[in-house]
Short mmCIF file of C-alpha atoms and ligand atoms in Angstrom, two decimals:
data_model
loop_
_atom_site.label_atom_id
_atom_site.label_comp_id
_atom_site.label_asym_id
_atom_site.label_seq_id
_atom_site.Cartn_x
_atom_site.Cartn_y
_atom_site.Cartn_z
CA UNK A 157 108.82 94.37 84.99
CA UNK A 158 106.26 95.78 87.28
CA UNK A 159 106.27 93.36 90.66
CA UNK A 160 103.67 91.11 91.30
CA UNK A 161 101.09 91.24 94.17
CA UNK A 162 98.01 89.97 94.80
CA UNK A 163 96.18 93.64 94.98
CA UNK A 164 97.94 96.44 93.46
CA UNK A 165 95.74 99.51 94.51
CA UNK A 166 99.00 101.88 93.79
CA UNK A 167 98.75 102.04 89.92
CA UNK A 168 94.97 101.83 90.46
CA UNK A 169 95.46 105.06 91.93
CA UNK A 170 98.06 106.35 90.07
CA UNK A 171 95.52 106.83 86.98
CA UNK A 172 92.83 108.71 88.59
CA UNK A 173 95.42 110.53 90.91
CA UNK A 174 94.65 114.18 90.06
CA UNK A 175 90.34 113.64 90.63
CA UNK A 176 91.11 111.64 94.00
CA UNK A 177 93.42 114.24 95.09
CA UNK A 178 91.16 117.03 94.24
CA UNK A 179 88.38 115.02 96.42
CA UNK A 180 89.99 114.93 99.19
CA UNK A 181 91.25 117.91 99.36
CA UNK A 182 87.98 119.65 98.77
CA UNK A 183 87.16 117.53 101.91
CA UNK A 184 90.25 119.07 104.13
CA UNK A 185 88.84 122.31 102.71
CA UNK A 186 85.41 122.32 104.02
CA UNK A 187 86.43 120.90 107.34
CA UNK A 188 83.20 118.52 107.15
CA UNK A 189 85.29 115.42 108.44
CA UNK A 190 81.87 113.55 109.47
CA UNK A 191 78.49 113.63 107.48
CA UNK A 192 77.64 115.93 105.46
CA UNK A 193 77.11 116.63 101.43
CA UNK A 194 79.50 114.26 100.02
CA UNK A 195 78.57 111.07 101.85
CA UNK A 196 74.84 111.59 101.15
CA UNK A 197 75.67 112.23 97.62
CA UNK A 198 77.67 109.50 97.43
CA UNK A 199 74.55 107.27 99.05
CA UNK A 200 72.43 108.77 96.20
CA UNK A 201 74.88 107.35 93.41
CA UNK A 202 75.49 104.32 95.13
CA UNK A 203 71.65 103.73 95.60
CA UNK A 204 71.31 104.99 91.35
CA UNK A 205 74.28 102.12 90.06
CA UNK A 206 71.98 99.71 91.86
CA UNK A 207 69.10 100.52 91.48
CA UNK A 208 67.75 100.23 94.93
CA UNK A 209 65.52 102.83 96.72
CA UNK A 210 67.93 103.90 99.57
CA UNK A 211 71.62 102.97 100.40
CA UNK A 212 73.05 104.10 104.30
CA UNK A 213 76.85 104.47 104.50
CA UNK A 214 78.29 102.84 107.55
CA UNK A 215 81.49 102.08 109.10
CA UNK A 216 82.45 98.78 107.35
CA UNK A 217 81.28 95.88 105.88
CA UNK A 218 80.95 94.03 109.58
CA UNK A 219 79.09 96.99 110.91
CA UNK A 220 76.92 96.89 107.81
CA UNK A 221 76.26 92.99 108.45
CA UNK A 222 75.62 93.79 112.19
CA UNK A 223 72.98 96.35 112.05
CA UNK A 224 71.06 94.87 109.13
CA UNK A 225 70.49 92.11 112.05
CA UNK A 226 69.78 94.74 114.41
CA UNK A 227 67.38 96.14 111.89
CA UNK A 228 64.99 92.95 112.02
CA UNK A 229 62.99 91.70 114.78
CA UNK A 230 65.05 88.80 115.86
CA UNK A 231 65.45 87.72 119.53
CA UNK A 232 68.29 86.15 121.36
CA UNK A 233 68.44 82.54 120.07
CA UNK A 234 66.50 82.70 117.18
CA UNK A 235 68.46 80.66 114.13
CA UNK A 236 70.27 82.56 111.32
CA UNK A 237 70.95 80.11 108.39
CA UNK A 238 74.46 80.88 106.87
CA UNK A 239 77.15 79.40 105.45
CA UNK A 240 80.49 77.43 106.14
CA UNK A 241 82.65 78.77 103.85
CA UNK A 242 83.02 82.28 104.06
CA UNK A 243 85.08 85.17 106.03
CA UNK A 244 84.70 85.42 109.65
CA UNK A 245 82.51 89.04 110.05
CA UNK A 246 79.52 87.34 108.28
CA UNK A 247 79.11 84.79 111.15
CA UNK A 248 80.58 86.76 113.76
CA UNK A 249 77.94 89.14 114.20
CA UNK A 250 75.40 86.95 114.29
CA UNK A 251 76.69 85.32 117.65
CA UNK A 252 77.49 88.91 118.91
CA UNK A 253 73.59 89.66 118.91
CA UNK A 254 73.29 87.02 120.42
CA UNK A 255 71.81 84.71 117.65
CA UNK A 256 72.20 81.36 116.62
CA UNK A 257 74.51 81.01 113.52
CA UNK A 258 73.65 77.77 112.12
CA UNK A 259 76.46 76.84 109.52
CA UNK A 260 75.39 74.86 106.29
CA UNK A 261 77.44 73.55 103.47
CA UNK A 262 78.56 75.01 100.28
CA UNK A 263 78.13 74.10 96.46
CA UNK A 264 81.54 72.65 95.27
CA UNK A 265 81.43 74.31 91.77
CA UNK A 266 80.78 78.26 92.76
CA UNK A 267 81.98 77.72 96.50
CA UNK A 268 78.58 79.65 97.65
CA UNK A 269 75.92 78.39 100.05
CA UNK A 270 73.96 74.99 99.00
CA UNK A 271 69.81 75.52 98.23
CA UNK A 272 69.37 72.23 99.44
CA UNK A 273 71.50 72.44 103.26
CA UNK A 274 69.30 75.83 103.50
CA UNK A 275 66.51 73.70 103.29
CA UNK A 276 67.49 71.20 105.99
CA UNK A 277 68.52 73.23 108.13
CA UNK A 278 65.18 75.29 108.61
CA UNK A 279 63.54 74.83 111.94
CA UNK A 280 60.71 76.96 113.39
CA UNK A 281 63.38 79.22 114.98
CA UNK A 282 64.70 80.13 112.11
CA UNK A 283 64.05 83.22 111.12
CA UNK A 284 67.15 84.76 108.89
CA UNK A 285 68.91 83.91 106.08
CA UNK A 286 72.35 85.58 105.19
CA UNK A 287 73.54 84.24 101.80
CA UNK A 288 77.21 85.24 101.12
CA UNK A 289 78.36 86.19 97.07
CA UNK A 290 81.56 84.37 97.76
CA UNK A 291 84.78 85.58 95.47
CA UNK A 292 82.67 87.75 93.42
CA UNK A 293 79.28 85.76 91.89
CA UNK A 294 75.58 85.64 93.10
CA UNK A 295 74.52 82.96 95.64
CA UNK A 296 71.49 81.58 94.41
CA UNK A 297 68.53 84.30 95.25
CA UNK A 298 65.83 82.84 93.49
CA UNK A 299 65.88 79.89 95.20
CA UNK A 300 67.11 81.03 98.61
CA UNK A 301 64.25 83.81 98.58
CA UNK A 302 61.50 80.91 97.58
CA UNK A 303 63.00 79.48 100.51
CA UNK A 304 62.87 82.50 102.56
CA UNK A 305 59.06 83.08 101.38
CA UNK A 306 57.53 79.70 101.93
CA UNK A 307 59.07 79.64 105.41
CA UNK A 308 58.48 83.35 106.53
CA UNK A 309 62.16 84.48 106.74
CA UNK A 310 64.38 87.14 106.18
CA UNK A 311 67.16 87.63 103.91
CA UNK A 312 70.35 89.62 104.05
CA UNK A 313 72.91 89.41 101.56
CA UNK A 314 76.29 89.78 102.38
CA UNK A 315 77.56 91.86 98.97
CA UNK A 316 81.24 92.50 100.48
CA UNK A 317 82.97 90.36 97.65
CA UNK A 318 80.14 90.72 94.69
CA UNK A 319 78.81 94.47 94.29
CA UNK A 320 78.33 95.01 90.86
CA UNK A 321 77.73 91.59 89.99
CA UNK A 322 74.24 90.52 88.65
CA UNK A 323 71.87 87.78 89.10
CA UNK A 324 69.54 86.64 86.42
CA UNK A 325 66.29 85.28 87.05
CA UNK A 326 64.58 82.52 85.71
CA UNK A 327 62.14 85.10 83.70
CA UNK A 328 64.99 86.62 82.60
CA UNK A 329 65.06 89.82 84.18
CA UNK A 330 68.32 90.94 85.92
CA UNK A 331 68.98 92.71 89.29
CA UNK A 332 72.52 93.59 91.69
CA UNK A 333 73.37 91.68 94.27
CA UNK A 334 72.40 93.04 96.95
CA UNK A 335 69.15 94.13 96.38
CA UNK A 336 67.30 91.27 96.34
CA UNK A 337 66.84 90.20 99.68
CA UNK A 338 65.60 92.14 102.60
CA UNK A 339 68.72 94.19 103.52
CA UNK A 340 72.31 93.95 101.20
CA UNK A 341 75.29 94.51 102.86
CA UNK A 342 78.55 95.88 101.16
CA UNK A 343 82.30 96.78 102.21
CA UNK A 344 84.74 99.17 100.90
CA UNK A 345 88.00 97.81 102.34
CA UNK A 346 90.76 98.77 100.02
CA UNK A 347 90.58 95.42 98.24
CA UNK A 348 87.57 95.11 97.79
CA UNK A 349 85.60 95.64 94.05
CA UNK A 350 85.06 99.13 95.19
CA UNK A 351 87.33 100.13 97.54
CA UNK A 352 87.99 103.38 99.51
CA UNK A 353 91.40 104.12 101.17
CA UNK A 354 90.52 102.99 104.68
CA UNK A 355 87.22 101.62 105.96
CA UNK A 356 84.01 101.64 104.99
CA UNK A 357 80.95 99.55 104.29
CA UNK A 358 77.05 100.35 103.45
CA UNK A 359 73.48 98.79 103.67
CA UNK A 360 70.70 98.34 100.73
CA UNK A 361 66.90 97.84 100.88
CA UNK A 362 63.98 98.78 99.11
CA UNK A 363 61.82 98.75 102.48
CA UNK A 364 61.19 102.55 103.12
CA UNK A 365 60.87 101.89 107.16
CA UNK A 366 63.93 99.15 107.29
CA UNK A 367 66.41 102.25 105.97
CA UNK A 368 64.65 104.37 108.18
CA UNK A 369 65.49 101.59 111.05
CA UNK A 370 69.08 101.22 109.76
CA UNK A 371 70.19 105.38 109.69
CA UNK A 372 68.70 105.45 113.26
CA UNK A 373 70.66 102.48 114.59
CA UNK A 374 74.43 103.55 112.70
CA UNK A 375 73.41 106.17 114.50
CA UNK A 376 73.01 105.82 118.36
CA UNK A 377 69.70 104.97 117.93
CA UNK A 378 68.70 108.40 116.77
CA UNK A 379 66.34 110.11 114.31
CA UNK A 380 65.88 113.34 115.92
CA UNK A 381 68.94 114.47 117.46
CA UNK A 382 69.75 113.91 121.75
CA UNK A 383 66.25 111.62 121.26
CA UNK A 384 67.45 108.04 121.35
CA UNK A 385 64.47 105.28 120.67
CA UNK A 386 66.81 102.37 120.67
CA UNK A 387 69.62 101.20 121.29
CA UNK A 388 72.24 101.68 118.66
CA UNK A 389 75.88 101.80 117.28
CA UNK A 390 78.26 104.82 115.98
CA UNK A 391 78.92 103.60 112.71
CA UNK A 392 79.37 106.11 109.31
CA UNK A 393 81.59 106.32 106.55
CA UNK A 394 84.30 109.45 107.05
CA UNK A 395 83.45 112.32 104.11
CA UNK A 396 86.84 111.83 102.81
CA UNK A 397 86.21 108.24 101.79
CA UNK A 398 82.41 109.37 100.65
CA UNK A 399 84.45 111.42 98.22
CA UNK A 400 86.93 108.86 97.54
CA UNK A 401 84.16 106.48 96.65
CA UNK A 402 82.64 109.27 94.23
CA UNK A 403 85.06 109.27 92.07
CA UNK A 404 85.21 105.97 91.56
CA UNK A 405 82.32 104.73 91.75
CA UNK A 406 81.95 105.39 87.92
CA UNK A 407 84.48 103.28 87.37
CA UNK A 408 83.39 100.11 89.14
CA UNK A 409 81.84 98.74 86.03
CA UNK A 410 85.11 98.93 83.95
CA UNK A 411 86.94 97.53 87.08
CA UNK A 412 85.24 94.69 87.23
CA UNK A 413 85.55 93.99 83.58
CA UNK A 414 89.25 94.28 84.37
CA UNK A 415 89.26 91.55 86.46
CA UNK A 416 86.97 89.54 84.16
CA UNK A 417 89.38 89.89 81.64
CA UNK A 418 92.58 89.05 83.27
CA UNK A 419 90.12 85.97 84.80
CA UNK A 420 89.62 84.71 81.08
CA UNK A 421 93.64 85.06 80.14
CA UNK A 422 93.95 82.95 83.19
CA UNK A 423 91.15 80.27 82.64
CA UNK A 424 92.88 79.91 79.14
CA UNK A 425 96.41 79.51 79.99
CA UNK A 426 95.22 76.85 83.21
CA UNK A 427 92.53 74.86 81.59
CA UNK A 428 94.62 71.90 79.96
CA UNK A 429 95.76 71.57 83.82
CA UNK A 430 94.77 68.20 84.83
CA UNK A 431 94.64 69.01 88.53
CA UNK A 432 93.23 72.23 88.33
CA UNK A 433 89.88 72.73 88.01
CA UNK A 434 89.45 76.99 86.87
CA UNK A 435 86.54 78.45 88.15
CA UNK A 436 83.04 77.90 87.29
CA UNK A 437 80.10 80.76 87.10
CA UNK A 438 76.85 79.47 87.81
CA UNK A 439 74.16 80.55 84.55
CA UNK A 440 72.16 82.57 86.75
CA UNK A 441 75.20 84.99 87.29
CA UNK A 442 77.69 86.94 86.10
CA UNK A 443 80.96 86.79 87.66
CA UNK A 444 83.28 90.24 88.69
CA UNK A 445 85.91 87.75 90.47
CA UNK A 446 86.90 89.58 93.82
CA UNK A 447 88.83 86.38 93.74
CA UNK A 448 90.41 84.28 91.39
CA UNK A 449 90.08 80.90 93.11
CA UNK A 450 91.61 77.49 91.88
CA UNK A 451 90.89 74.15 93.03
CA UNK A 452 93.74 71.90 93.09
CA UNK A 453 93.00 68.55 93.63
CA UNK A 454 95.30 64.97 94.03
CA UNK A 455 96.59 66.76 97.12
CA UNK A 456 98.68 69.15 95.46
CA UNK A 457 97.31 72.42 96.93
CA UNK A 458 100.48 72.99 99.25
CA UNK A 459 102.71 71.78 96.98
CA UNK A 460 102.01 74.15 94.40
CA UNK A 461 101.75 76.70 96.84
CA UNK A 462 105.16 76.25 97.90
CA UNK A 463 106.80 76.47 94.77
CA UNK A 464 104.72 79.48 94.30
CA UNK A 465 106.08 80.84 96.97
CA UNK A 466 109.41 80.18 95.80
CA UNK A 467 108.97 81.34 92.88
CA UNK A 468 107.75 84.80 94.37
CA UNK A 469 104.47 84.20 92.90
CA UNK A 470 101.86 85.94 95.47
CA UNK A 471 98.99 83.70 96.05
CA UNK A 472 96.95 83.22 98.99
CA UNK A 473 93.89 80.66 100.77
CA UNK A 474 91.02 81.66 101.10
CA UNK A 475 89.60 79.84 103.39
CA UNK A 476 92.35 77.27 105.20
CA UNK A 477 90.04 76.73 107.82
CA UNK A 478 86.14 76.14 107.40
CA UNK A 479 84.19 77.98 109.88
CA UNK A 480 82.54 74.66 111.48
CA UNK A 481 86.26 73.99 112.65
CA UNK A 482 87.07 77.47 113.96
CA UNK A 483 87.46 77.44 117.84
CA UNK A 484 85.19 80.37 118.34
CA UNK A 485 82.10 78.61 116.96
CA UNK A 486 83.01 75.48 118.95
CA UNK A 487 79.39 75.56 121.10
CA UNK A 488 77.47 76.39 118.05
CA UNK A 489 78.44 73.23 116.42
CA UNK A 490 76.94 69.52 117.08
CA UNK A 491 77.26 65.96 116.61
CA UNK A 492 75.39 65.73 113.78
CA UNK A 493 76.97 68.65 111.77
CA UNK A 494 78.52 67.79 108.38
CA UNK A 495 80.42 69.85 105.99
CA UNK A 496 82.57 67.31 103.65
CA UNK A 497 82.50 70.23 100.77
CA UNK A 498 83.75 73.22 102.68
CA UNK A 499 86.15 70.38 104.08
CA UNK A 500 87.15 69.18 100.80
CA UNK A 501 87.71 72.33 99.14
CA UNK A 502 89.72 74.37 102.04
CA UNK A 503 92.19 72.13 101.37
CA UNK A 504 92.47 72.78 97.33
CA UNK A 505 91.47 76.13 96.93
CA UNK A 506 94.20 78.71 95.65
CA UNK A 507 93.65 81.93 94.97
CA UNK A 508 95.96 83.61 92.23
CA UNK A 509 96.78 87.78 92.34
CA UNK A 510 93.84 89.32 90.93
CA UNK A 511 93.09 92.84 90.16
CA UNK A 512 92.28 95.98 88.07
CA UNK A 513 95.71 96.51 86.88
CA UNK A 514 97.08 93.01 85.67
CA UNK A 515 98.84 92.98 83.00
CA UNK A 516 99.64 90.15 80.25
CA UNK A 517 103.20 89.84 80.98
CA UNK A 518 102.56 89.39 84.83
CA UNK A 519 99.61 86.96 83.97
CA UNK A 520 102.15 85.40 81.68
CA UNK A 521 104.73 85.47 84.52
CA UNK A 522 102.29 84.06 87.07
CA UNK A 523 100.94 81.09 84.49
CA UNK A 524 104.38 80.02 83.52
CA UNK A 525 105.10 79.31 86.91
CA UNK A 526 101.77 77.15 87.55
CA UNK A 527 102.53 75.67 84.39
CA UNK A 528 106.25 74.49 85.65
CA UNK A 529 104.94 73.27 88.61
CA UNK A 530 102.93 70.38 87.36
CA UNK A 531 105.18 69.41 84.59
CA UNK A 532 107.74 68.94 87.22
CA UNK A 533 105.74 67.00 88.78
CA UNK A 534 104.87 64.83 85.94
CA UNK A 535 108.45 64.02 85.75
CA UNK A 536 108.66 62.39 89.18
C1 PLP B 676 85.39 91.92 103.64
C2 PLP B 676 84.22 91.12 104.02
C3 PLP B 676 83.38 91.47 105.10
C4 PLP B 676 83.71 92.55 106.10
O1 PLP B 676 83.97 93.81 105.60
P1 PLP B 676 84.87 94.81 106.48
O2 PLP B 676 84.66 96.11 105.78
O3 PLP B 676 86.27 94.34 106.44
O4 PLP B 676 84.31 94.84 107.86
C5 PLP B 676 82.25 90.72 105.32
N1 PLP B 676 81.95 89.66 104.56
C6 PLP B 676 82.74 89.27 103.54
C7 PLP B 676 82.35 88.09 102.71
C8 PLP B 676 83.90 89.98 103.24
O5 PLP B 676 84.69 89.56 102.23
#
């Protein structure tokens, strides 16, 4: 029996070992550590699968988020609408520049940011949206980018947990996330749908001066070399992840249909569950489940959890804490803030091992022991 773990990026690996060797060694062989034909190649595919006009590697995924706000012409205090439930880097930069996160609530069905706390919380500083594809499906981008039109603002998606996934609009046409908004914002962490083997991250837009913007910031500030217009950040993807990335990149799409799958086997082995509630996909997306995120309700969450644990069941929560409550954004909150669903749900949510490699005997392994759990606890 193979062990269990939440992300298991060694037999991932194991069956595209020979290509992903060969790419990085072809790297070592040219010596071009930094820049250079592979990571603009690898830009050009990227920008293809999505159909965008132009993709810029970066550093990571918080680098990514970072300049696309650097990109835009906000000033210090102007109000960037995000939301409450999400991981740290998507909120953190926008107090680093020296902006005004302004936290609203989530929907309690798909965990992503609620159309109608957007609307409240617009004010005539506000001048940035940053919708977040939590755990693998689309925010909703029609109405978030009504929103953004009828009120003058921008909108940058954070992609980190989603890219792939794809939104349907109302007229039935279909586009990534990502590419909707202003700017889209991606990550490769390891982990992540498309993940390299270290860091990395990259920007979207269709806006032929915003890329130009965004390669001169990741880079110093610079379009023609030593000349330095603004002031900007060393941030790039290393040519042996570009390479990494290229090979598989043409995978992505079968990836996340591996984690759909093993999503279904799961939502059909949990659904009788009275106290869990599987998760739902809104109908305006599909969903490629970066996560695969339970509610538990009656209180049960850390019950379950520690037989889990027992059991030497990986599973994780993501999020414990709700940003609103996090020390650092302390002086960013007020009196008046209120957040009962990103309240309610940090303390059910459980997320369950999920990745390209499961297999049904381990999702066997890791329902069976759900399954325990609650009849025990019918018996008491
Ligand atoms: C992973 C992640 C990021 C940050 O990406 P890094 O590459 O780790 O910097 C940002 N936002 C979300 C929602 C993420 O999941």
């Amino acid at each position: 029996m193979k062990p269990l773990q939440m992300v298991d990026l060694k037999s991932q690996y194991l069956r595209i070992k020979p290509q992903i060797d060969s790419a990085i060694q072809g790297v070592i062989d040219s010596c071009q550590f930094v820049k250079g034909a592979e990571v603009k190649a690898f830009e050009q595919e990227l920008a293809q699968y999505l159909n965008v006009k132009h993709v810029v590697a970066c550093g990571n995924g918080t680098d990514a988020l970072q300049v696309a706000l650097m990109a835009l012409d906000l000033k210090p205090g102007d109000e960037v609408i995000t939301t409450d439930f999400t991981f740290i880097a998507t909120v953190e930069v926008i107090a680093l520049l020296g902006l005004k996160p302004v936290l609203v609530d989530v929907d309690r069905e798909t965990f992503n940011i609620d159309i109608q706390e957007i609307e409240k919380a617009v004010t005539p500083r506000t001048k940035a949206i940053v919708p977040v594809h939590l755990f693998g499906q689309c925010a909703n981008m029609e109405a978030i980018m009504e929103i953004a039109a009828k009120h003058n603002l921008y909108v940058v998606e954070d992609t980190a947990q989603a890219l792939g996934a794809e939104y349907r609009f109302s007229n039935g046409s279909t586009k990534k996330a990502g590419t909707i908004g202003n700017i889209g914002c991606t990550s490769f962490f390891p982990s992540k749908n498309l993940g390299c083997y270290g860091d990395g991250g990259a920007l979207f837009t269709n806006d032929d001066a915003l890329a130009e913007q965004i390669r001169s910031l990741t880079n110093h500030g610079m379009k023609v070399r030593y000349h330095h217009d603004q002031i900007g950040v060393n941030s790039r993807l290393d040519t042996i992840q570009a390479a990494i990335l290229r090979v598989k990149l043409p995978h992505l799409d079968e990836y996340n249909r591996a984690r759909r799958t093993a999503a279904e086997k799961y939502n059909t082995a949990l659904s009788e569950i009275s106290d869990i509630e599987i998760p739902a996909t809104a109908a305006f997306t599909n969903h490629i489940f970066h996560q695969y995120t339970l509610k538990v309700k009656n209180g049960r969450r850390d019950a379950l959890k520690r037989h889990l644990d027992e059991q030497g069941i990986p599973n994780m929560v993501y999020y414990p804490i709700p940003l609103h409550q996090q020390k650092a954004f302390a002086p960013y909150m007020t009196e008046n803030d209120n957040f009962p669903i990103s309240e309610a749900i940090s303390g059910e949510v459980l997320s369950l091992p999920m990745h390209t490699e499961l297999e049904d005997e381990q999702i066997e392994r890791i329902t069976t022991a759900v399954k325990a759990f609650f009849v025990s606890v019918e018996q008491v």
